[in-house]
Amino acid sequence: MNPLSAHDAAALGTRTVLNYRDEYWRGVRDIFGPSLGMSAWALVTGVAMIKSGLSVPLAVLMALTVYAGSAQLAALPLIAAGAPLWVLWATAFCVNLRFVIFSAHWRKYFGHLPRAQRLLLTFFAADLNYVLFLRRFPDPKPAPEQRPYYLGSVTWTWVSWQLPMLLGIALADRVPTEWGLAFAGVLALLGLVYSTLSGSKSWIAAGVAACAAVAAFALPLRLNIIVAIAAGVAVGLLLDRRWPDAAEETG
């Protein structure tokens, strides 16, 4: 075969760059709508960190290093209550246990990359990035379009999370407690959870987890959260084992 001419090589390079940009901005567009609810959740989380007794520098450090809103909100009341460190670790571990499952699936797309790149890429992955990525690339194998789409999605997610959270930290002392921001955060979180429930099995697991959380509400140190997560994961695994090939009903 004859090598590409300079003109053909330049045209191919231009198409590659344009395709990269198109996929990057497609990732941004897909996550833009859901990010509005995420930003509301981030604002509430920023306020909650200060209201829980954290200093501003420590809250900023937590915002930038603990990129896990559900774990942050679960840990804050435990910190305020003076819970033992092992309870904090156990709660954060259980709340983020779903990312172990996510990472096993991410490996099918990014497993060919060096370990350092995999760690860096997946650090910025959130729940909705995972859901939207699978909708865009349902075939679990690497493709050139995946990385720019992923980068566009996670970049906007990170910005729409960090900026409102830092704003919440900065304005926390000016926000009256009676505004009921905790309830607003719950509403924002419920909207995000709803967008990730795409099939009957996930709805059943979520329902069981909710019932377990209410039933174990009287447990100290918010341990009902751990009970709910354990119940939801157990039911989800049982359903997957019992009906592994059951067709999921999409909304």
Tab-separated table of C-alpha atoms in Angstrom, residues 2-245:
chain	number	residue	atom	x	y	z
A	2	ASN	CA	1.183	3.502	-0.804
A	3	PRO	CA	1.863	5.766	2.164
A	4	LEU	CA	-0.533	8.648	2.759
A	5	SER	CA	0.236	11.848	0.950
A	6	ALA	CA	0.894	14.981	2.968
A	7	HIS	CA	-2.552	16.299	1.999
A	8	ASP	CA	-4.311	13.087	3.052
A	9	ALA	CA	-2.379	12.961	6.317
A	10	ALA	CA	-3.313	16.567	7.099
A	11	ALA	CA	-6.978	15.888	6.295
A	12	LEU	CA	-6.949	12.798	8.503
A	13	GLY	CA	-5.379	14.778	11.335
A	14	THR	CA	-8.001	17.533	10.982
A	15	ARG	CA	-10.842	14.999	11.079
A	16	THR	CA	-9.325	13.407	14.186
A	17	VAL	CA	-9.090	16.761	15.979
A	18	LEU	CA	-12.649	17.700	14.995
A	19	ASN	CA	-13.956	14.318	16.116
A	20	TYR	CA	-12.132	14.713	19.446
A	21	ARG	CA	-13.686	18.139	19.969
A	22	ASP	CA	-17.139	16.922	18.960
A	23	GLU	CA	-17.024	14.043	21.428
A	24	TYR	CA	-15.623	16.251	24.189
A	25	TRP	CA	-18.426	18.785	23.842
A	26	ARG	CA	-20.989	16.032	23.479
A	27	GLY	CA	-19.885	14.783	26.880
A	28	VAL	CA	-20.314	18.307	28.279
A	29	ARG	CA	-23.786	18.691	26.749
A	30	ASP	CA	-24.988	15.324	28.026
A	31	ILE	CA	-24.000	16.077	31.619
A	32	PHE	CA	-25.084	19.734	31.631
A	33	GLY	CA	-28.741	19.156	32.547
A	34	PRO	CA	-28.147	16.701	35.401
A	35	SER	CA	-25.304	18.898	36.698
A	36	LEU	CA	-27.806	21.539	37.832
A	37	GLY	CA	-29.133	19.216	40.531
A	38	MET	CA	-25.580	18.193	41.335
A	39	SER	CA	-24.594	21.827	41.848
A	40	ALA	CA	-27.471	22.330	44.292
A	41	TRP	CA	-26.290	19.280	46.209
A	42	ALA	CA	-22.711	20.611	46.212
A	43	LEU	CA	-23.829	23.997	47.566
A	44	VAL	CA	-25.674	22.295	50.408
A	45	THR	CA	-22.660	20.096	51.134
A	46	GLY	CA	-20.368	23.133	51.328
A	47	VAL	CA	-22.671	24.842	53.808
A	48	ALA	CA	-23.057	21.621	55.802
A	49	MET	CA	-19.297	21.237	56.224
A	50	ILE	CA	-19.013	24.601	57.964
A	51	LYS	CA	-22.217	24.117	59.972
A	52	SER	CA	-20.797	20.783	61.202
A	53	GLY	CA	-17.867	22.570	62.825
A	54	LEU	CA	-15.127	22.241	60.216
A	55	SER	CA	-12.832	25.215	59.735
A	56	VAL	CA	-12.756	26.878	56.326
A	57	PRO	CA	-9.262	25.547	55.400
A	58	LEU	CA	-10.212	22.015	56.446
A	59	ALA	CA	-13.517	22.235	54.559
A	60	VAL	CA	-11.708	23.397	51.406
A	61	LEU	CA	-9.197	20.576	51.777
A	62	MET	CA	-12.018	18.059	52.159
A	63	ALA	CA	-13.830	19.509	49.139
A	64	LEU	CA	-10.780	19.176	46.888
A	65	THR	CA	-9.561	15.764	48.046
A	66	VAL	CA	-12.705	13.858	49.029
A	67	TYR	CA	-14.491	13.900	45.686
A	68	ALA	CA	-17.526	11.995	46.924
A	69	GLY	CA	-20.556	13.999	47.924
A	70	SER	CA	-22.558	11.144	49.421
A	71	ALA	CA	-19.606	10.108	51.594
A	72	GLN	CA	-19.077	13.698	52.700
A	73	LEU	CA	-22.698	14.190	53.738
A	74	ALA	CA	-22.701	10.831	55.515
A	75	ALA	CA	-19.486	11.621	57.393
A	76	LEU	CA	-20.324	15.176	58.484
A	77	PRO	CA	-22.934	14.353	61.145
A	78	LEU	CA	-20.626	11.636	62.454
A	79	ILE	CA	-17.780	14.154	62.751
A	80	ALA	CA	-20.092	16.585	64.532
A	81	ALA	CA	-21.198	13.819	66.925
A	82	GLY	CA	-17.603	12.831	67.698
A	83	ALA	CA	-17.965	9.343	66.248
A	84	PRO	CA	-14.928	7.027	66.344
A	85	LEU	CA	-12.673	7.056	63.311
A	86	TRP	CA	-13.537	3.467	62.435
A	87	VAL	CA	-17.200	4.430	62.110
A	88	LEU	CA	-16.259	7.245	59.720
A	89	TRP	CA	-14.136	4.889	57.635
A	90	ALA	CA	-16.790	2.167	57.609
A	91	THR	CA	-19.508	4.617	56.589
A	92	ALA	CA	-17.459	6.175	53.791
A	93	PHE	CA	-16.413	2.728	52.586
A	94	CYS	CA	-19.978	1.428	52.463
A	95	VAL	CA	-21.369	4.562	50.836
A	96	ASN	CA	-18.730	4.384	48.087
A	97	LEU	CA	-18.825	0.624	47.689
A	98	ARG	CA	-20.705	1.041	44.413
A	99	PHE	CA	-17.545	2.433	42.810
A	100	VAL	CA	-15.915	-0.982	43.118
A	101	ILE	CA	-18.587	-2.284	40.772
A	102	PHE	CA	-18.211	0.752	38.529
A	103	SER	CA	-14.442	0.325	38.325
A	104	ALA	CA	-14.796	-3.287	37.204
A	105	HIS	CA	-16.851	-2.019	34.286
A	106	TRP	CA	-14.553	0.936	33.575
A	107	ARG	CA	-11.721	-1.561	33.140
A	108	LYS	CA	-13.380	-2.919	29.985
A	109	TYR	CA	-13.001	0.517	28.406
A	110	PHE	CA	-9.788	1.862	29.935
A	111	GLY	CA	-7.971	-1.312	30.985
A	112	HIS	CA	-5.452	-0.947	28.158
A	113	LEU	CA	-4.158	2.360	29.556
A	114	PRO	CA	-1.217	2.615	31.979
A	115	ARG	CA	-2.170	2.310	35.634
A	116	ALA	CA	-1.360	5.940	36.437
A	117	GLN	CA	-3.713	7.140	33.711
A	118	ARG	CA	-6.461	4.791	34.861
A	119	LEU	CA	-6.196	6.045	38.431
A	120	LEU	CA	-6.258	9.674	37.324
A	121	LEU	CA	-9.185	9.227	34.944
A	122	THR	CA	-11.393	7.275	37.306
A	123	PHE	CA	-10.717	9.576	40.270
A	124	PHE	CA	-12.953	12.131	38.542
A	125	ALA	CA	-15.718	9.663	37.686
A	126	ALA	CA	-19.094	10.212	39.355
A	127	ASP	CA	-22.305	8.200	39.205
A	128	LEU	CA	-23.899	10.171	36.367
A	129	ASN	CA	-20.696	10.072	34.319
A	130	TYR	CA	-20.880	6.305	34.532
A	131	VAL	CA	-24.554	6.174	33.520
A	132	LEU	CA	-24.191	8.554	30.577
A	133	PHE	CA	-20.979	6.914	29.387
A	134	LEU	CA	-22.668	3.501	29.222
A	135	ARG	CA	-25.566	4.978	27.288
A	136	ARG	CA	-23.140	6.493	24.797
A	137	PHE	CA	-20.919	3.379	24.550
A	138	PRO	CA	-22.980	0.279	25.394
A	139	ASP	CA	-20.448	-2.044	23.729
A	140	PRO	CA	-17.817	-2.758	26.450
A	141	LYS	CA	-14.629	-2.420	24.420
A	142	PRO	CA	-12.133	0.438	23.875
A	143	ALA	CA	-12.803	3.018	21.151
A	144	PRO	CA	-11.059	6.296	20.221
A	145	GLU	CA	-14.183	8.374	20.920
A	146	GLN	CA	-14.477	7.258	24.521
A	147	ARG	CA	-11.722	9.259	26.161
A	148	PRO	CA	-12.716	12.709	24.800
A	149	TYR	CA	-16.371	12.064	25.653
A	150	TYR	CA	-15.388	10.929	29.140
A	151	LEU	CA	-13.091	13.918	29.670
A	152	GLY	CA	-15.789	16.366	28.618
A	153	SER	CA	-18.282	14.742	30.955
A	154	VAL	CA	-16.048	14.543	34.039
A	155	THR	CA	-14.522	18.007	33.520
A	156	TRP	CA	-17.903	19.706	33.602
A	157	THR	CA	-19.001	17.507	36.503
A	158	TRP	CA	-15.935	18.501	38.523
A	159	VAL	CA	-16.420	22.214	37.816
A	160	SER	CA	-20.166	22.139	38.544
A	161	TRP	CA	-19.456	20.347	41.822
A	162	GLN	CA	-16.416	22.171	43.161
A	163	LEU	CA	-17.420	25.770	42.448
A	164	PRO	CA	-20.826	25.592	44.186
A	165	MET	CA	-19.263	23.694	47.087
A	166	LEU	CA	-16.579	26.333	47.562
A	167	LEU	CA	-19.304	28.984	47.316
A	168	GLY	CA	-21.261	27.172	50.015
A	169	ILE	CA	-18.176	27.107	52.232
A	170	ALA	CA	-17.597	30.833	51.703
A	171	LEU	CA	-21.226	31.812	52.394
A	172	ALA	CA	-22.036	29.265	55.119
A	173	ASP	CA	-21.862	31.772	57.978
A	174	ARG	CA	-24.391	33.983	56.197
A	175	VAL	CA	-26.910	31.193	55.622
A	176	PRO	CA	-29.489	30.877	58.430
A	177	THR	CA	-29.943	27.379	59.813
A	178	GLU	CA	-33.730	27.697	59.579
A	179	TRP	CA	-33.568	27.729	55.778
A	180	GLY	CA	-33.739	23.951	55.891
A	181	LEU	CA	-30.850	23.341	53.515
A	182	ALA	CA	-30.574	19.725	54.619
A	183	PHE	CA	-33.977	19.057	53.084
A	184	ALA	CA	-32.942	20.837	49.889
A	185	GLY	CA	-29.891	18.609	49.729
A	186	VAL	CA	-32.055	15.521	50.115
A	187	LEU	CA	-34.265	16.664	47.230
A	188	ALA	CA	-31.240	17.277	45.005
A	189	LEU	CA	-29.822	13.880	45.905
A	190	LEU	CA	-33.138	12.153	45.209
A	191	GLY	CA	-33.170	13.685	41.728
A	192	LEU	CA	-29.708	12.326	41.015
A	193	VAL	CA	-30.600	8.894	42.380
A	194	TYR	CA	-33.727	8.751	40.233
A	195	SER	CA	-31.672	9.306	37.076
A	196	THR	CA	-29.496	6.257	37.861
A	197	LEU	CA	-32.395	3.826	38.434
A	198	SER	CA	-32.840	2.395	34.958
A	199	GLY	CA	-34.313	-1.065	35.520
A	200	SER	CA	-36.633	-3.108	37.681
A	201	LYS	CA	-33.830	-4.771	39.653
A	202	SER	CA	-32.249	-1.443	40.580
A	203	TRP	CA	-35.631	-0.111	41.697
A	204	ILE	CA	-36.206	-3.163	43.901
A	205	ALA	CA	-32.744	-2.852	45.477
A	206	ALA	CA	-33.284	0.873	46.082
A	207	GLY	CA	-36.683	0.202	47.666
A	208	VAL	CA	-35.247	-2.415	50.007
A	209	ALA	CA	-32.416	-0.049	50.992
A	210	ALA	CA	-34.910	2.735	51.730
A	211	CYS	CA	-37.042	0.447	53.901
A	212	ALA	CA	-33.956	-0.797	55.750
A	213	ALA	CA	-32.826	2.786	56.413
A	214	VAL	CA	-36.191	3.677	57.938
A	215	ALA	CA	-36.397	0.443	59.952
A	216	ALA	CA	-32.913	0.957	61.413
A	217	PHE	CA	-33.293	4.708	61.963
A	218	ALA	CA	-33.004	4.348	65.748
A	219	LEU	CA	-29.459	2.994	65.539
A	220	PRO	CA	-26.793	5.373	66.910
A	221	LEU	CA	-24.154	7.196	64.838
A	222	ARG	CA	-26.221	6.967	61.630
A	223	LEU	CA	-25.489	3.245	61.375
A	224	ASN	CA	-28.809	2.860	59.588
A	225	ILE	CA	-26.946	4.112	56.503
A	226	ILE	CA	-24.629	1.113	56.623
A	227	VAL	CA	-27.586	-1.222	57.192
A	228	ALA	CA	-29.413	0.258	54.201
A	229	ILE	CA	-26.387	-0.041	51.908
A	230	ALA	CA	-25.746	-3.632	52.963
A	231	ALA	CA	-29.401	-4.537	52.382
A	232	GLY	CA	-29.529	-2.861	48.975
A	233	VAL	CA	-26.281	-4.447	47.774
A	234	ALA	CA	-27.314	-7.880	49.052
A	235	VAL	CA	-30.678	-7.720	47.276
A	236	GLY	CA	-29.065	-6.422	44.089
A	237	LEU	CA	-26.539	-9.263	44.041
A	238	LEU	CA	-29.276	-11.800	44.786
A	239	LEU	CA	-31.412	-10.517	41.917
A	240	ASP	CA	-28.444	-10.549	39.529
A	241	ARG	CA	-27.649	-14.127	40.501
A	242	ARG	CA	-31.256	-15.281	40.333
A	243	TRP	CA	-32.103	-13.554	37.051
A	244	PRO	CA	-28.756	-12.737	35.382
A	245	ASP	CA	-30.221	-12.429	31.907
